[in-house]
XYZ file of C-alpha atoms in Angstrom:
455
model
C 52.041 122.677 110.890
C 54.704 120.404 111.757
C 55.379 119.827 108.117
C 56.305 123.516 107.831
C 58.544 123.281 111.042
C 60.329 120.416 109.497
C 60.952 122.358 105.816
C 62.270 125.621 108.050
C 64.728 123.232 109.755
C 66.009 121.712 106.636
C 66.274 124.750 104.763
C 68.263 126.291 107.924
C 70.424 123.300 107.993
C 70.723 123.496 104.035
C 71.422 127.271 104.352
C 73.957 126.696 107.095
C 75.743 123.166 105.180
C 75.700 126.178 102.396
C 77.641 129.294 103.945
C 80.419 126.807 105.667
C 81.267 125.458 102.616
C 81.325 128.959 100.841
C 83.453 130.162 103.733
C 85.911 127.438 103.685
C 89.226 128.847 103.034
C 91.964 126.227 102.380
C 95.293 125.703 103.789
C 98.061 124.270 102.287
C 97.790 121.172 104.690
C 94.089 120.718 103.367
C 94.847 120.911 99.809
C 98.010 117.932 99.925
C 95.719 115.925 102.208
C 92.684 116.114 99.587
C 95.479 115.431 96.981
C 96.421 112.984 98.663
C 92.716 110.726 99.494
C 91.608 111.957 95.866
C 93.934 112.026 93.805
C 93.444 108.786 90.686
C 97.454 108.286 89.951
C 97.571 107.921 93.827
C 94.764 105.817 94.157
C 95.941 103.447 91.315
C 98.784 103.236 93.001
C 97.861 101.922 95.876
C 95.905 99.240 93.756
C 99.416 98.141 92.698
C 100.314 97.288 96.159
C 96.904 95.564 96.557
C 97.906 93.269 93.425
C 101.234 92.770 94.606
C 99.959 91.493 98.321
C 98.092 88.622 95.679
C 100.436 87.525 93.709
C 102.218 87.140 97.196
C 99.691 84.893 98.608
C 99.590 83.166 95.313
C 103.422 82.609 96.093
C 102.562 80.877 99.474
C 99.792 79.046 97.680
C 102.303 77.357 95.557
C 104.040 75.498 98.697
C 100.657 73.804 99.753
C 99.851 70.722 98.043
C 97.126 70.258 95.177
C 93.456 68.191 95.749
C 91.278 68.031 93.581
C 88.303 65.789 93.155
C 86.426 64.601 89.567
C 82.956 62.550 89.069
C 81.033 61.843 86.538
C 78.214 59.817 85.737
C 77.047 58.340 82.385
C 74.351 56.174 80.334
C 75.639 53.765 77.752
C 72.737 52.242 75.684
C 73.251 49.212 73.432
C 75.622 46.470 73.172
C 78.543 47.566 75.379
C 81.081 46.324 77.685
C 80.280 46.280 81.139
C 83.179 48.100 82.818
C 83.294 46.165 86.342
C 82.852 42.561 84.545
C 84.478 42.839 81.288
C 81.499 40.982 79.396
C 80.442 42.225 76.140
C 75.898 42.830 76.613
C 72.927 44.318 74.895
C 71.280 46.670 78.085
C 71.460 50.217 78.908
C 74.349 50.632 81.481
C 74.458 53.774 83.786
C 78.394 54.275 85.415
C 79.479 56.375 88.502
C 83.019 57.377 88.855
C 84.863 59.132 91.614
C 88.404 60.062 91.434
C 90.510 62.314 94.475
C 93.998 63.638 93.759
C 96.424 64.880 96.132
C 100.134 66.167 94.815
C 102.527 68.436 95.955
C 106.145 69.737 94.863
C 108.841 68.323 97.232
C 111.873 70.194 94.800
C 111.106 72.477 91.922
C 114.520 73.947 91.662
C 113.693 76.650 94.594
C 111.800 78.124 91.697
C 108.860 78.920 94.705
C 111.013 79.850 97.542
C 112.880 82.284 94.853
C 108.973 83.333 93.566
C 107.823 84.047 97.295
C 110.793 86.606 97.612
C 110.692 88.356 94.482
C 106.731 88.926 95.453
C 107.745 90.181 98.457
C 110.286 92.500 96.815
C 107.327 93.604 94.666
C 104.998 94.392 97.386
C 107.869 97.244 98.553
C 109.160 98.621 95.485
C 105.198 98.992 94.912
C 105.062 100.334 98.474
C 107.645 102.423 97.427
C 106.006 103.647 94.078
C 103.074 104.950 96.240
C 105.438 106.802 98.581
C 106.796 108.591 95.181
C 104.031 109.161 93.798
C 102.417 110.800 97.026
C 105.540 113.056 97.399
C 105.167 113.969 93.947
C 101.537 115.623 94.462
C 102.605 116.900 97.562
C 105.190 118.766 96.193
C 103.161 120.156 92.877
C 100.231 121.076 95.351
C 102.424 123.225 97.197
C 104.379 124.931 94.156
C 100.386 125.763 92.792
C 99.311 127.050 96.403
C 102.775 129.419 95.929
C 101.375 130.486 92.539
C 98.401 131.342 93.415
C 99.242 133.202 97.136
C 102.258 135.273 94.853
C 99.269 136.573 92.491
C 96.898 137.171 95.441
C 100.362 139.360 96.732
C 100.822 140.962 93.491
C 96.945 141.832 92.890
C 97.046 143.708 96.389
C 99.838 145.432 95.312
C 98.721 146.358 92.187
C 95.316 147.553 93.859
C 97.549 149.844 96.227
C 99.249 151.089 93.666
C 96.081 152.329 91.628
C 95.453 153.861 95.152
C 98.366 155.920 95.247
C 97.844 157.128 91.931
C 94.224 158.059 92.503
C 95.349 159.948 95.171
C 98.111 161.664 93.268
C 95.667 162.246 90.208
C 93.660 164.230 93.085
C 96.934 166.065 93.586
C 97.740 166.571 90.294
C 94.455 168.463 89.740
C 94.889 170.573 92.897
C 98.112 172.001 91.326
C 97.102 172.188 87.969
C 94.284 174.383 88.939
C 96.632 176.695 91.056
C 98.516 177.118 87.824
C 101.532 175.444 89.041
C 102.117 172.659 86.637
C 100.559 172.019 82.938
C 97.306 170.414 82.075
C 99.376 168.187 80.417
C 100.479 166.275 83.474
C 97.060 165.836 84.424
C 96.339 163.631 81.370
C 99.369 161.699 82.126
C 97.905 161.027 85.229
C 94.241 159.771 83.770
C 96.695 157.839 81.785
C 98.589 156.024 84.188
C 95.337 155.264 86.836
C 94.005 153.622 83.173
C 97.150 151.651 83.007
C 97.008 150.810 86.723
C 93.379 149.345 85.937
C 94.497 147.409 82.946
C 97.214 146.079 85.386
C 94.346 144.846 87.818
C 92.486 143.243 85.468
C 95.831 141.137 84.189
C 96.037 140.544 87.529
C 92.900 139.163 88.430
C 92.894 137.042 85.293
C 96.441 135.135 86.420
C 95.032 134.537 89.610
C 91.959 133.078 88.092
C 93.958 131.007 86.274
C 96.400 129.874 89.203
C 93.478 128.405 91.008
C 91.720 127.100 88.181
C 95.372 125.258 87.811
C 95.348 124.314 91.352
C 91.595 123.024 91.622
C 92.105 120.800 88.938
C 95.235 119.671 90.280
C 93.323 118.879 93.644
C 90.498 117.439 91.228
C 87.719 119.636 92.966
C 84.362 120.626 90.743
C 83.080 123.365 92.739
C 85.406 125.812 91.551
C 83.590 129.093 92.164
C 83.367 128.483 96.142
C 87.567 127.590 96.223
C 89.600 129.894 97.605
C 92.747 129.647 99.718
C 94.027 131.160 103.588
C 95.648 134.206 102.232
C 97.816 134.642 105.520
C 99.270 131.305 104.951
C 102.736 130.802 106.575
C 104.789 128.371 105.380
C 107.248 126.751 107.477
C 110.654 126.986 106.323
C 113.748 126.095 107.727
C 116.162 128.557 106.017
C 119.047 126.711 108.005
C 119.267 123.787 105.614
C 121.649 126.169 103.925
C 123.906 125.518 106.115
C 124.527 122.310 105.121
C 126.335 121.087 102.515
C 125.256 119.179 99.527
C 127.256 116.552 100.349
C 125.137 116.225 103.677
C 121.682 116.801 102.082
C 122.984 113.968 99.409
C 123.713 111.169 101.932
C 120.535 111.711 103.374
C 118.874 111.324 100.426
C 120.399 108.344 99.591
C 118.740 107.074 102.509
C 115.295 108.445 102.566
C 114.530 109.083 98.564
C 111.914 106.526 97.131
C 113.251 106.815 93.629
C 116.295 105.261 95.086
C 114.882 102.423 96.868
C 112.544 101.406 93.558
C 115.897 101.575 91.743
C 117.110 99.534 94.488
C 114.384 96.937 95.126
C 113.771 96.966 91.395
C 117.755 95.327 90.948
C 116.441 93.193 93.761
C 113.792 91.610 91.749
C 115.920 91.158 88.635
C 117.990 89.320 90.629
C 115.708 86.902 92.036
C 114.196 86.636 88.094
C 117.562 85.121 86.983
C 117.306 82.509 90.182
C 113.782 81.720 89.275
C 115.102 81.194 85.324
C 118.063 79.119 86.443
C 116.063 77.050 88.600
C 114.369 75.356 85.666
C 117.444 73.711 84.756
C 117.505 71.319 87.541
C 114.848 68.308 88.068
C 111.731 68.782 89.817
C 110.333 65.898 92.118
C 106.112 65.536 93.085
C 105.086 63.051 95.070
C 101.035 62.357 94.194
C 98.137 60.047 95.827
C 95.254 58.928 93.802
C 91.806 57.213 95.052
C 89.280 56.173 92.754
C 86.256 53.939 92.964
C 83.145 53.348 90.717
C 79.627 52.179 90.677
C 77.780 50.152 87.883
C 74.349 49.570 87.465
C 72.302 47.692 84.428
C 69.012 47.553 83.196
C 68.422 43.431 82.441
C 65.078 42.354 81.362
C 64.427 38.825 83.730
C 61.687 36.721 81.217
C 59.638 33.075 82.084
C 60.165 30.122 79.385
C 57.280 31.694 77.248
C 59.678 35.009 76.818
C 57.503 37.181 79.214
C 59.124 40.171 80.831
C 59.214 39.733 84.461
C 61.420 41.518 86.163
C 64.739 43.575 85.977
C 68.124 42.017 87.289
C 69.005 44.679 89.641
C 72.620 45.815 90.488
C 74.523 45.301 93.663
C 74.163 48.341 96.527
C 75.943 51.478 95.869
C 77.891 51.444 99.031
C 78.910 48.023 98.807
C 80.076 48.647 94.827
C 81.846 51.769 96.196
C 83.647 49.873 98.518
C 84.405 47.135 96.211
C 85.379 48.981 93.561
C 88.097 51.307 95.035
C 91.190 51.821 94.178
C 94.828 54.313 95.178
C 97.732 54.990 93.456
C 100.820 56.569 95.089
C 104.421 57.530 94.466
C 106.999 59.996 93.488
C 107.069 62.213 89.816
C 110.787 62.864 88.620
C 111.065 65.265 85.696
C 114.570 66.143 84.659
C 114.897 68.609 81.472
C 116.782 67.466 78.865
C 115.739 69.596 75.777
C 113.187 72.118 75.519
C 113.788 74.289 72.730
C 116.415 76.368 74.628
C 113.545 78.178 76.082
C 114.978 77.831 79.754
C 118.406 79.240 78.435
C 116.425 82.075 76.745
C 114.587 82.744 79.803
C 118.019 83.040 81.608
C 119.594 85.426 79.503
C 116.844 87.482 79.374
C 116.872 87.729 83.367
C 120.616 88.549 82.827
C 119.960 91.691 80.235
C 116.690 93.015 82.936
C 119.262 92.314 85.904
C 122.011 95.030 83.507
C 119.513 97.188 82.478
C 118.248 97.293 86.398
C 121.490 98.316 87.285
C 122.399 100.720 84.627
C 119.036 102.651 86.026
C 119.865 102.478 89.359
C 123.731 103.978 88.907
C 121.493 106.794 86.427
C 119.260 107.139 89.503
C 122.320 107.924 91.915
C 123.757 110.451 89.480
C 120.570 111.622 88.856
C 119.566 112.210 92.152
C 123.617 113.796 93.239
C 123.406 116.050 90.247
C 119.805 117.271 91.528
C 120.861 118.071 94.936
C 123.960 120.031 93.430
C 121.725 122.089 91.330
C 118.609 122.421 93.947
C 121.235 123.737 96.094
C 123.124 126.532 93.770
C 119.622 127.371 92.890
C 118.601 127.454 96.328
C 121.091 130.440 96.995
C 121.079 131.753 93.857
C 117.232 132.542 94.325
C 118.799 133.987 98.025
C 120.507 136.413 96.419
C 118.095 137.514 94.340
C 116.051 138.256 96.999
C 118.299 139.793 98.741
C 119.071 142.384 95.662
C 115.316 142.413 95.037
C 114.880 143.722 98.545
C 117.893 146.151 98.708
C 116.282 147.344 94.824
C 112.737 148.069 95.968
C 114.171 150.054 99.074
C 116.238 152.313 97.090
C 113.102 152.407 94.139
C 111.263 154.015 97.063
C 113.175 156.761 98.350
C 113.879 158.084 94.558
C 109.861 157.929 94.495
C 109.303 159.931 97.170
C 112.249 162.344 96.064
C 110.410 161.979 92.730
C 107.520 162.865 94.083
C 108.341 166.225 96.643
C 110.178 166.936 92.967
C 106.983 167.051 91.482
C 104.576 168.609 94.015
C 106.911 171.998 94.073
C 106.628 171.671 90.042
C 110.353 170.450 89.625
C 109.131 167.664 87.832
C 106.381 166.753 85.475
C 104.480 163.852 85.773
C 105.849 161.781 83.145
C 108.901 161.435 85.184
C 107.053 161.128 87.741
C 104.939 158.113 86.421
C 108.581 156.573 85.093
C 109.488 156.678 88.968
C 106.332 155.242 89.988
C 106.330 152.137 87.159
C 109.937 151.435 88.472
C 108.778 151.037 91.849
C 105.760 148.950 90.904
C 108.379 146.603 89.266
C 110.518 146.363 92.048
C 107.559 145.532 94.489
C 106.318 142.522 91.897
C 110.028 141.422 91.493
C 110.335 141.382 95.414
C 106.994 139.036 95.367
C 108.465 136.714 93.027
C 111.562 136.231 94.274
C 110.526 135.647 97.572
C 108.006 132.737 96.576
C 110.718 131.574 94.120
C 112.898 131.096 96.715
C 110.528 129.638 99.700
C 109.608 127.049 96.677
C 113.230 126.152 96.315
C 113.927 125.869 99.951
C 111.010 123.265 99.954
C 112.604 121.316 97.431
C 115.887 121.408 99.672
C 113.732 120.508 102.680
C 112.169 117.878 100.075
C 115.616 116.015 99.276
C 116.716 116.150 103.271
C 113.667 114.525 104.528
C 111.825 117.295 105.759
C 107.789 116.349 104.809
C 106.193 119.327 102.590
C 103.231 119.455 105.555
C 102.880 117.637 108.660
């Protein structure tokens, strides 16, 4: 019995895990956050940073000094020299060395203090990479959510619109049948409900498509339960057009990441020629060295007759150890004379990345300025085609409902009637896209002046 009390409750939980995550409906905010914890280019990204905070600490590494410690231990059988007396002997010899080593760079040319900035230069142009590259998906996640909330717009539309012709087919027949207009106009309007349907069906299939081209962007599988808040609002600030692209531009300058890599990337190529040049001047290592070592041999001891009797044994170990030792200190000075120009190479090849850093970022600046210039006649442009798109669909409806009292007192057949009617349905879709067209490029606007695409 309680078995079958458990299943119940873990099928009800199942059942209930089950209609939440059918009836999950996502907003714009939960689509660029999923972006942004799922998404791979993101998430490789932020590997980059995690490599740069290494080679970082391998910068500081390089300041500390170097110990390292060797032994070894051997057998030599046969007539050999004994290494502690010098004398040449037939016996098996076993030999115990122990060497420490301590060095450390007192001046390498600042080649390390140079190193240790230049990582830390990396860690925020990568820093700054993932800040792109995060901005990036936020702002394709939103265009996609746009997409697909203009063809949920357009599909209701085009659903009302097969309405109002139903309705008017009903009307047609009404007046056919009381003789007032031909049987003609009645086919005409079987012909346009058809179209309407067709319409609906295109419809549907771009929407299908929008979110397919969303999911994917959000890198979800469970693409039959996604849909999206249909009643999203999206929080524009339609006063940014009152600034001025000059004022947008300066504070880009100071906000956009594409400018700081630039930036920090010239950075780097600058501490890459100090690094180069500072192989042309001496480096100086001071080093300590102790060693000691242990011998031991295997010497038959024999009586007058030539009897084995014993082994001569070897000193103690601790006393040989201590005997035995030995250190070595004192200063390393290397000055380059000649090394197949490779230093000079190096230089000039620091020199050309340093150019070719700055080249990109004076492209990035006019890159970015001529961006903002165009974002911003587009920006107004797709204002005033809103504008006309509205003041269009306004006038497209009174002539349809002149159009249509026309036809009801048999002044007008239904072809015309259906031209009036396809006009209108084309000035309803244009209103849709222009006004998504637009809110899109007043995010970009927002984008540029600092303004995040969600909170």
């Amino acid at each position: 019995m309680k078995k079958v009390i458990w299943l119940f409750l873990f099928s009800l939980l199942v059942f209930h895990y089950t209609l939440n995550a059918q009836s999950k409906k996502w907003s714009l905010e939960d689509c660029v956050n999923y972006a942004l914890s799922h998404n791979i280019s993101i998430q490789q990204s932020d590997l980059d940073v995690k490599l740069a905070t290494i080679d970082k600490r391998q910068a500081i590494g390089s300041f500390l000094p170097t110990i390292n410690v060797n032994s070894s231990h051997s057998w030599n059988i046969g007539l050999n020299q004994d290494i502690t007396t010098g004398l040449l002997q037939n016996k098996t010899t076993q030999f115990t060395s122990a060497t420490g080593a301590i060095g450390v760079d007192i001046y390498k040319g600042l080649q390390n203090q140079n190193t240790l900035r230049k990582n830390n230069l990396a860690i925020v142009a990568a820093q700054y990479q993932l800040t792109k590259m995060k901005e990036d998906i936020s702002l394709n996640v939103a265009n996609a959510y746009l997409q697909v909330l203009f063809n949920v717009e357009n599909l209701k539309v085009q659903k009302v619109q097969l309405e109002i012709d139903t309705k008017q087919n009903l009307r047609t027949q009404e007046l056919v049948n009381a003789g007032t207009i031909a049987r003609g106009d009645l086919l005409d309007s079987k012909a346009t409900i058809a179209a309407d349907n067709q319409k609906i069906v295109n419809a549907e299939n771009v929407l299908l498509i929008s979110k397919l081209s969303l999911v994917q962007l959000l890198q979800i599988d469970d693409f039959m339960n996604f849909d999206i808040v249909e009643d999203s609002i999206f929080k524009v600030d339609y006063s940014i057009l009152s600034e001025t692209p000059q004022s947008i531009l300066a504070v880009a300058k100071e906000k956009r990441t594409d400018l700081k890599i630039a930036e920090t990337n010239l950075a780097i190529a600058e501490k890459n020629i100090a690094i180069a040049k500072g192989a042309f001047q001496p480096t100086l290592k001071g080093f300590y060295n102790y060693n000691t070592r242990i011998s031991y041999a295997d010497i038959a001891l024999r009586d007058a007759t030539g009897k084995v009797i014993g082994l001569e044994g070897a000193p103690p170990f601790f006393q040989q150890f201590k005997n035995n030792k030995g250190q070595t200190f004192g200063l390393q000075l290397s000055i380059p004379i000649l090394n197949g120009i490779s230093v000079r190479n190096n230089v000039e090849r620091s020199l050309v990345n340093f150019s070719k850093s700055k080249i990109a970022l004076e492209q990035q600046n006019q890159t970015l300025e001529r961006t903002i210039y165009t974002a911003f006649t587009d920006t107004k442009g797709a204002l005033k085609s809103h504008e006309s798109a509205v003041e269009t669909l306004e006038a497209r409806q009174e002539s349809f409902r002149y159009s249509k009292e026309k036809f009801d007192v048999g002044l007008m057949n239904s072809f015309e009637l259906s031209q009036s009617q396809t006009l209108l349905s084309n000035a309803q879709s244009e209103v849709l896209r222009t006004k998504y067209d637009y809110i899109f490029k007043i995010k970009i606007l927002e984008f540029y002046f600092g303004i995040p695409i969600v909170n």
